[in-house]
Amino acid sequence: AVPRCALCSWCCGWYYAFWVLFFGGLLLLVVVPMSSLCLIMEDLDSQLLKSTLPGLGVKMDTKSAEFGMIADMLDTCFSMQSPPTNRSLLDLVFMEENGVRSSLSNKLKSQTVDLIDQQFAALAANEQPAKIMQDPSLIELLNLLQNTDVDGTMVVQAEITQKQKYEGLTKNARLQVAIGSSLACADVQFGGATVRGIIALKTALQNFTSAPLQPTVPPSTCGNKVVCNRDPDDGLFRNCNAGLAIASCQACKSANELMDLKAQLAAAATFRCDIFEAAGGGDCDPRDMAQVGNAWQGDCLQATTQGFSITRKEKTCTLP
């Protein structure tokens, strides 16, 4: 048994030694040139790189901005020959604008840090910044919202004529007033322009009938439909129920459809007009807030264990 164990150990030991020596030789082949490379890296700086590039066959302009950034990065971050420095990577990378070079560090400082410092310096000097409520553009916007009802801002878009029910609006020039008209009864001045209302559309629509006005569905406060039986261009009778493709009839019927649509939108109680909730569950509108002495009443704030809070209350309403 002993000779057999010795024979087995000798055979296995020979294979083990072979592979150990083989991999050891491979490591030796790798370590020797790598250690030489470390010696080169220890002496490497921008001047050595500049002198060795031609011998390596690398064509690079050593006076270019790109080479300058590489050289600075090499001297600052890798070279053992350059003295220690506190420069960061942002100091080494730069950009050129109008022939003037500026590092990313200076760019970041001038566009962020310096601007913030200026604002804090203004506060420290007690300089009063412009108040937003004194901004002319904001005042103009607030006046526009205050003096214009919501229905005056909801206008008919030209794309509506692409639908079959309303394509007749383009058949007669008198009904061009329908495009861009609002849900308001009267005309509205909006941004220096006049937005025509329902009454203007009704006046134009009356040219297409010789019969009394008809109510819309649902009834409208200022809108009406008409019985389409007249051509406004020649004043002659037209039988619009005969199924003929008469331009004036098509225009009149589309305008009647638009009148019904306006009436439906005006009566719809689906518009969101959320408000705040009072402590008792009722409505609370900040416009009713008033100062009494040093305290405010009707401010919609509710006391909680952690301070104050406000609760939004969902509501739907019709147009005015």
Tab-separated table of C-alpha atoms in Angstrom:
chain	number	residue	atom	x	y	z
A	1	ALA	CA	0.000	0.000	0.000
A	2	VAL	CA	2.874	2.369	0.836
A	3	PRO	CA	4.589	2.040	-2.582
A	4	ARG	CA	1.279	2.716	-4.305
A	5	CYS	CA	0.713	5.881	-2.235
A	6	ALA	CA	4.240	7.065	-3.052
A	7	LEU	CA	3.641	6.420	-6.760
A	8	CYS	CA	0.359	8.355	-6.672
A	9	SER	CA	1.978	11.279	-4.825
A	10	TRP	CA	4.850	11.380	-7.322
A	11	CYS	CA	2.516	11.423	-10.322
A	12	CYS	CA	0.191	14.094	-8.900
A	13	GLY	CA	3.133	16.134	-7.622
A	14	TRP	CA	4.642	16.264	-11.102
A	15	TYR	CA	1.454	17.711	-12.634
A	16	TYR	CA	1.089	20.159	-9.760
A	17	ALA	CA	4.655	21.378	-10.155
A	18	PHE	CA	4.225	21.757	-13.904
A	19	TRP	CA	1.211	24.029	-13.645
A	20	VAL	CA	2.685	26.067	-10.779
A	21	LEU	CA	5.870	26.722	-12.739
A	22	PHE	CA	3.905	27.444	-15.901
A	23	PHE	CA	1.673	30.108	-14.317
A	24	GLY	CA	4.616	31.476	-12.369
A	25	GLY	CA	6.457	32.002	-15.647
A	26	LEU	CA	3.429	33.800	-17.147
A	27	LEU	CA	3.258	36.106	-14.129
A	28	LEU	CA	6.955	36.821	-14.497
A	29	LEU	CA	6.467	37.747	-18.149
A	30	VAL	CA	3.708	40.195	-17.154
A	31	VAL	CA	5.306	41.658	-14.029
A	32	VAL	CA	8.626	42.626	-15.586
A	33	PRO	CA	7.236	44.996	-18.283
A	34	MET	CA	4.527	46.256	-15.936
A	35	SER	CA	7.086	47.170	-13.304
A	36	SER	CA	9.046	49.025	-15.973
A	37	LEU	CA	5.862	50.880	-16.894
A	38	CYS	CA	5.464	51.996	-13.292
A	39	LEU	CA	8.974	53.421	-13.422
A	40	ILE	CA	8.044	55.324	-16.572
A	41	MET	CA	4.832	56.630	-14.940
A	42	GLU	CA	6.848	57.850	-11.972
A	43	ASP	CA	8.890	60.119	-14.262
A	44	LEU	CA	6.016	61.019	-16.598
A	45	ASP	CA	5.007	64.676	-16.889
A	46	SER	CA	3.801	67.005	-19.645
A	47	GLN	CA	7.338	67.623	-20.980
A	48	LEU	CA	8.123	63.910	-21.227
A	49	LEU	CA	4.759	63.292	-22.950
A	50	LYS	CA	5.451	66.084	-25.446
A	51	SER	CA	8.869	64.660	-26.322
A	52	THR	CA	7.694	61.033	-26.698
A	53	LEU	CA	4.562	61.588	-28.778
A	54	PRO	CA	6.426	61.856	-32.122
A	55	GLY	CA	8.317	58.628	-31.406
A	56	LEU	CA	5.052	56.839	-30.694
A	57	GLY	CA	3.620	57.993	-34.005
A	58	VAL	CA	0.879	60.115	-32.397
A	59	LYS	CA	0.070	63.230	-34.389
A	60	MET	CA	-1.196	65.837	-31.979
A	61	ASP	CA	-0.735	69.598	-31.884
A	62	THR	CA	1.075	70.208	-28.609
A	63	LYS	CA	0.007	73.874	-28.751
A	64	SER	CA	-3.699	73.091	-28.968
A	65	ALA	CA	-6.174	73.678	-26.168
A	66	GLU	CA	-6.926	69.937	-25.937
A	67	PHE	CA	-3.264	69.063	-25.349
A	68	GLY	CA	-3.027	71.881	-22.816
A	69	MET	CA	-5.843	70.375	-20.745
A	70	ILE	CA	-4.274	66.901	-20.946
A	71	ALA	CA	-0.870	68.272	-19.917
A	72	ASP	CA	-2.334	70.192	-16.957
A	73	MET	CA	-4.295	67.139	-15.842
A	74	LEU	CA	-1.167	64.956	-16.108
A	75	ASP	CA	1.032	67.369	-14.145
A	76	THR	CA	-1.590	67.979	-11.481
A	77	CYS	CA	-3.154	64.561	-10.943
A	78	PHE	CA	-0.555	61.934	-11.970
A	79	SER	CA	2.958	63.312	-12.177
A	80	MET	CA	5.340	62.685	-9.280
A	81	GLN	CA	7.697	65.356	-10.648
A	82	SER	CA	5.331	68.322	-10.202
A	83	PRO	CA	4.974	69.926	-6.770
A	84	PRO	CA	1.720	69.237	-4.868
A	85	THR	CA	-1.198	71.559	-5.672
A	86	ASN	CA	-4.760	72.171	-4.507
A	87	ARG	CA	-6.155	72.629	-8.027
A	88	SER	CA	-9.323	70.671	-8.758
A	89	LEU	CA	-10.459	69.033	-11.970
A	90	LEU	CA	-12.777	71.998	-12.673
A	91	ASP	CA	-9.694	74.256	-12.683
A	92	LEU	CA	-8.042	72.128	-15.375
A	93	VAL	CA	-10.961	71.840	-17.835
A	94	PHE	CA	-11.769	75.086	-19.617
A	95	MET	CA	-13.947	76.389	-22.414
A	96	GLU	CA	-13.337	79.137	-24.940
A	97	GLU	CA	-15.857	81.880	-25.716
A	98	ASN	CA	-15.072	84.665	-28.173
A	99	GLY	CA	-11.363	83.881	-27.976
A	100	VAL	CA	-11.298	84.068	-24.163
A	101	ARG	CA	-10.521	80.950	-22.155
A	102	SER	CA	-12.302	80.374	-18.879
A	103	SER	CA	-12.086	77.346	-16.614
A	104	LEU	CA	-15.228	75.519	-15.609
A	105	SER	CA	-14.518	76.526	-12.034
A	106	ASN	CA	-14.595	80.240	-12.899
A	107	LYS	CA	-17.641	79.712	-15.124
A	108	LEU	CA	-19.544	77.991	-12.347
A	109	LYS	CA	-18.538	80.655	-9.853
A	110	SER	CA	-19.542	83.576	-12.070
A	111	GLN	CA	-22.901	82.109	-13.115
A	112	THR	CA	-24.054	80.705	-9.774
A	113	VAL	CA	-22.038	81.603	-6.705
A	114	ASP	CA	-21.468	85.259	-7.615
A	115	LEU	CA	-25.139	85.781	-8.498
A	116	ILE	CA	-26.261	84.290	-5.197
A	117	ASP	CA	-23.708	86.392	-3.312
A	118	GLN	CA	-25.052	89.531	-4.999
A	119	GLN	CA	-28.558	88.780	-3.799
A	120	PHE	CA	-27.416	88.186	-0.233
A	121	ALA	CA	-25.296	91.340	-0.402
A	122	ALA	CA	-28.392	93.303	-1.428
A	123	LEU	CA	-30.291	91.888	1.547
A	124	ALA	CA	-27.410	92.704	3.868
A	125	ALA	CA	-27.434	96.285	2.589
A	126	ASN	CA	-31.201	96.469	3.265
A	127	GLU	CA	-31.940	97.082	-0.397
A	128	GLN	CA	-35.627	96.457	-1.001
A	129	PRO	CA	-36.203	94.128	-3.977
A	130	ALA	CA	-39.026	94.864	-6.387
A	131	LYS	CA	-42.406	93.766	-5.036
A	132	ILE	CA	-44.258	91.328	-7.235
A	133	MET	CA	-47.572	93.110	-6.683
A	134	GLN	CA	-46.063	96.234	-8.222
A	135	ASP	CA	-45.033	94.469	-11.409
A	136	PRO	CA	-46.922	96.082	-14.346
A	137	SER	CA	-47.340	92.773	-16.201
A	138	LEU	CA	-48.869	91.092	-13.163
A	139	ILE	CA	-51.171	94.048	-12.520
A	140	GLU	CA	-52.347	93.902	-16.142
A	141	LEU	CA	-53.012	90.156	-15.835
A	142	LEU	CA	-54.944	90.561	-12.581
A	143	ASN	CA	-57.080	93.354	-14.056
A	144	LEU	CA	-57.808	91.218	-17.096
A	145	LEU	CA	-58.901	88.259	-14.962
A	146	GLN	CA	-60.959	90.489	-12.682
A	147	ASN	CA	-62.798	92.304	-15.459
A	148	THR	CA	-63.374	89.365	-17.810
A	149	ASP	CA	-65.936	86.657	-17.086
A	150	VAL	CA	-64.955	83.069	-17.698
A	151	ASP	CA	-67.534	82.621	-20.456
A	152	GLY	CA	-65.873	85.445	-22.362
A	153	THR	CA	-62.618	83.489	-22.538
A	154	MET	CA	-64.150	80.296	-23.986
A	155	VAL	CA	-64.132	80.781	-27.745
A	156	VAL	CA	-64.980	78.678	-30.777
A	157	GLN	CA	-61.869	77.339	-32.507
A	158	ALA	CA	-61.585	77.186	-36.294
A	159	GLU	CA	-61.056	73.409	-36.094
A	160	ILE	CA	-64.752	72.973	-35.237
A	161	THR	CA	-65.602	73.349	-38.943
A	162	GLN	CA	-63.850	70.028	-39.581
A	163	LYS	CA	-66.794	68.286	-37.913
A	164	GLN	CA	-69.749	67.507	-40.152
A	165	LYS	CA	-72.327	69.297	-37.971
A	166	TYR	CA	-70.447	72.587	-38.130
A	167	GLU	CA	-68.776	72.522	-41.551
A	168	GLY	CA	-71.583	74.675	-42.951
A	169	LEU	CA	-70.239	77.683	-41.017
A	170	THR	CA	-67.797	78.217	-43.872
A	171	LYS	CA	-70.563	78.285	-46.514
A	172	ASN	CA	-71.616	81.906	-45.921
A	173	ALA	CA	-69.454	84.910	-45.018
A	174	ARG	CA	-72.131	86.330	-42.671
A	175	LEU	CA	-71.541	83.468	-40.257
A	176	GLN	CA	-67.777	83.907	-40.054
A	177	VAL	CA	-68.584	85.750	-36.824
A	178	ALA	CA	-69.168	82.308	-35.293
A	179	ILE	CA	-65.484	81.388	-35.526
A	180	GLY	CA	-63.761	82.906	-32.524
A	181	SER	CA	-67.019	83.862	-30.802
A	182	SER	CA	-67.319	83.283	-27.054
A	183	LEU	CA	-69.945	81.905	-24.690
A	184	ALA	CA	-70.671	85.396	-23.351
A	185	CYS	CA	-73.811	87.158	-24.489
A	186	ALA	CA	-72.193	90.494	-25.331
A	187	ASP	CA	-68.909	91.235	-27.090
A	188	VAL	CA	-65.802	91.159	-24.892
A	189	GLN	CA	-62.645	93.241	-25.112
A	190	PHE	CA	-59.758	90.872	-24.573
A	191	GLY	CA	-56.120	91.855	-24.992
A	192	GLY	CA	-56.967	94.817	-27.214
A	193	ALA	CA	-59.164	92.714	-29.512
A	194	THR	CA	-62.954	92.347	-29.684
A	195	VAL	CA	-64.313	88.842	-29.133
A	196	ARG	CA	-67.834	88.582	-30.531
A	197	GLY	CA	-70.556	87.139	-28.319
A	198	ILE	CA	-73.751	85.122	-28.734
A	199	ILE	CA	-75.860	88.212	-29.546
A	200	ALA	CA	-73.627	89.025	-32.526
A	201	LEU	CA	-74.037	85.466	-33.807
A	202	LYS	CA	-77.824	85.619	-33.324
A	203	THR	CA	-77.981	88.899	-35.275
A	204	ALA	CA	-76.097	87.303	-38.177
A	205	LEU	CA	-78.300	84.200	-38.008
A	206	GLN	CA	-81.529	86.237	-38.305
A	207	ASN	CA	-80.604	86.994	-41.918
A	208	PHE	CA	-81.378	83.348	-42.772
A	209	THR	CA	-85.051	83.346	-41.710
A	210	SER	CA	-88.360	85.108	-42.170
A	211	ALA	CA	-89.938	83.348	-39.168
A	212	PRO	CA	-89.884	84.139	-35.440
A	213	LEU	CA	-86.844	83.114	-33.398
A	214	GLN	CA	-86.783	79.630	-31.883
A	215	PRO	CA	-85.461	78.608	-28.428
A	216	THR	CA	-82.240	76.667	-28.113
A	217	VAL	CA	-81.989	73.274	-26.392
A	218	PRO	CA	-81.616	73.872	-23.482
A	219	PRO	CA	-83.011	77.415	-23.460
A	220	SER	CA	-80.398	80.165	-23.481
A	221	THR	CA	-80.608	83.571	-21.821
A	222	CYS	CA	-79.535	85.414	-24.964
A	223	GLY	CA	-79.231	82.846	-27.743
A	224	ASN	CA	-81.825	81.614	-30.220
A	225	LYS	CA	-82.105	79.385	-33.239
A	226	VAL	CA	-83.985	80.185	-36.424
A	227	VAL	CA	-86.116	78.418	-39.003
A	228	CYS	CA	-83.778	78.170	-42.003
A	229	ASN	CA	-85.903	79.347	-44.969
A	230	ARG	CA	-84.150	82.356	-46.517
A	231	ASP	CA	-81.026	83.058	-48.558
A	232	PRO	CA	-79.509	86.276	-47.153
A	233	ASP	CA	-77.640	87.008	-50.381
A	234	ASP	CA	-80.738	87.401	-52.590
A	235	GLY	CA	-83.521	87.459	-49.985
A	236	LEU	CA	-85.406	84.605	-51.697
A	237	PHE	CA	-87.176	81.727	-49.986
A	238	ARG	CA	-85.294	78.461	-49.625
A	239	ASN	CA	-86.808	75.109	-48.667
A	240	CYS	CA	-84.045	73.857	-46.380
A	241	ASN	CA	-85.993	70.713	-45.509
A	242	ALA	CA	-85.961	69.387	-49.070
A	243	GLY	CA	-82.624	67.653	-48.567
A	244	LEU	CA	-80.862	69.699	-51.235
A	245	ALA	CA	-77.252	70.819	-50.816
A	246	ILE	CA	-78.032	74.524	-50.601
A	247	ALA	CA	-75.112	76.530	-49.204
A	248	SER	CA	-77.255	79.010	-47.243
A	249	CYS	CA	-79.238	76.153	-45.681
A	250	GLN	CA	-76.092	74.294	-44.690
A	251	ALA	CA	-74.679	77.452	-43.102
A	252	CYS	CA	-77.896	78.158	-41.210
A	253	LYS	CA	-78.225	74.607	-39.880
A	254	SER	CA	-74.609	74.561	-38.672
A	255	ALA	CA	-75.143	77.878	-36.878
A	256	ASN	CA	-78.250	76.428	-35.175
A	257	GLU	CA	-76.165	73.456	-34.025
A	258	LEU	CA	-73.558	75.844	-32.657
A	259	MET	CA	-76.245	77.792	-30.795
A	260	ASP	CA	-77.395	74.556	-29.115
A	261	LEU	CA	-73.796	73.698	-28.219
A	262	LYS	CA	-73.254	77.090	-26.614
A	263	ALA	CA	-76.480	76.717	-24.621
A	264	GLN	CA	-75.461	73.251	-23.405
A	265	LEU	CA	-72.048	74.495	-22.257
A	266	ALA	CA	-73.538	77.516	-20.510
A	267	ALA	CA	-75.996	75.341	-18.595
A	268	ALA	CA	-73.560	72.537	-17.739
A	269	ALA	CA	-72.833	72.297	-14.017
A	270	THR	CA	-69.558	70.453	-14.563
A	271	PHE	CA	-67.050	73.292	-14.259
A	272	ARG	CA	-64.740	72.971	-11.247
A	273	CYS	CA	-64.782	75.946	-8.884
A	274	ASP	CA	-63.132	74.496	-5.783
A	275	ILE	CA	-63.118	76.535	-2.623
A	276	PHE	CA	-61.813	76.167	0.934
A	277	GLU	CA	-63.797	74.517	3.694
A	278	ALA	CA	-64.729	76.372	6.860
A	279	ALA	CA	-64.432	74.814	10.316
A	280	GLY	CA	-68.124	73.885	10.309
A	281	GLY	CA	-67.966	72.292	6.859
A	282	GLY	CA	-69.362	75.291	4.970
A	283	ASP	CA	-67.770	77.256	2.154
A	284	CYS	CA	-64.924	79.651	2.868
A	285	ASP	CA	-63.772	82.107	0.204
A	286	PRO	CA	-60.542	84.089	0.840
A	287	ARG	CA	-62.112	87.098	-0.892
A	288	ASP	CA	-64.307	87.480	2.205
A	289	MET	CA	-61.267	87.656	4.498
A	290	ALA	CA	-61.108	90.874	6.527
A	291	GLN	CA	-58.780	92.341	9.141
A	292	VAL	CA	-60.357	93.280	12.449
A	293	GLY	CA	-57.824	95.007	14.649
A	294	ASN	CA	-54.672	92.892	14.613
A	295	ALA	CA	-56.491	89.682	13.664
A	296	TRP	CA	-57.819	88.308	10.392
A	297	GLN	CA	-61.299	86.837	10.119
A	298	GLY	CA	-62.556	84.527	7.397
A	299	ASP	CA	-59.023	83.417	6.459
A	300	CYS	CA	-60.112	79.746	6.063
A	301	LEU	CA	-57.410	78.539	8.470
A	302	GLN	CA	-58.349	75.729	10.835
A	303	ALA	CA	-56.476	75.111	14.074
A	304	THR	CA	-54.852	71.679	14.445
A	305	THR	CA	-52.607	70.058	17.027
A	306	GLN	CA	-49.608	70.944	14.850
A	307	GLY	CA	-50.643	74.517	14.037
A	308	PHE	CA	-52.991	75.542	11.237
A	309	SER	CA	-54.154	73.965	7.996
A	310	ILE	CA	-56.582	74.596	5.152
A	311	THR	CA	-58.903	72.071	3.513
A	312	ARG	CA	-59.882	72.208	-0.152
A	313	LYS	CA	-63.555	71.605	-0.892
A	314	GLU	CA	-64.539	70.312	-4.328
A	315	LYS	CA	-67.383	72.165	-6.039
A	316	THR	CA	-68.893	72.283	-9.489
A	317	CYS	CA	-70.730	75.244	-10.945
A	318	THR	CA	-72.131	76.725	-14.123
A	319	LEU	CA	-70.775	79.652	-16.067
A	320	PRO	CA	-71.923	83.132	-14.917
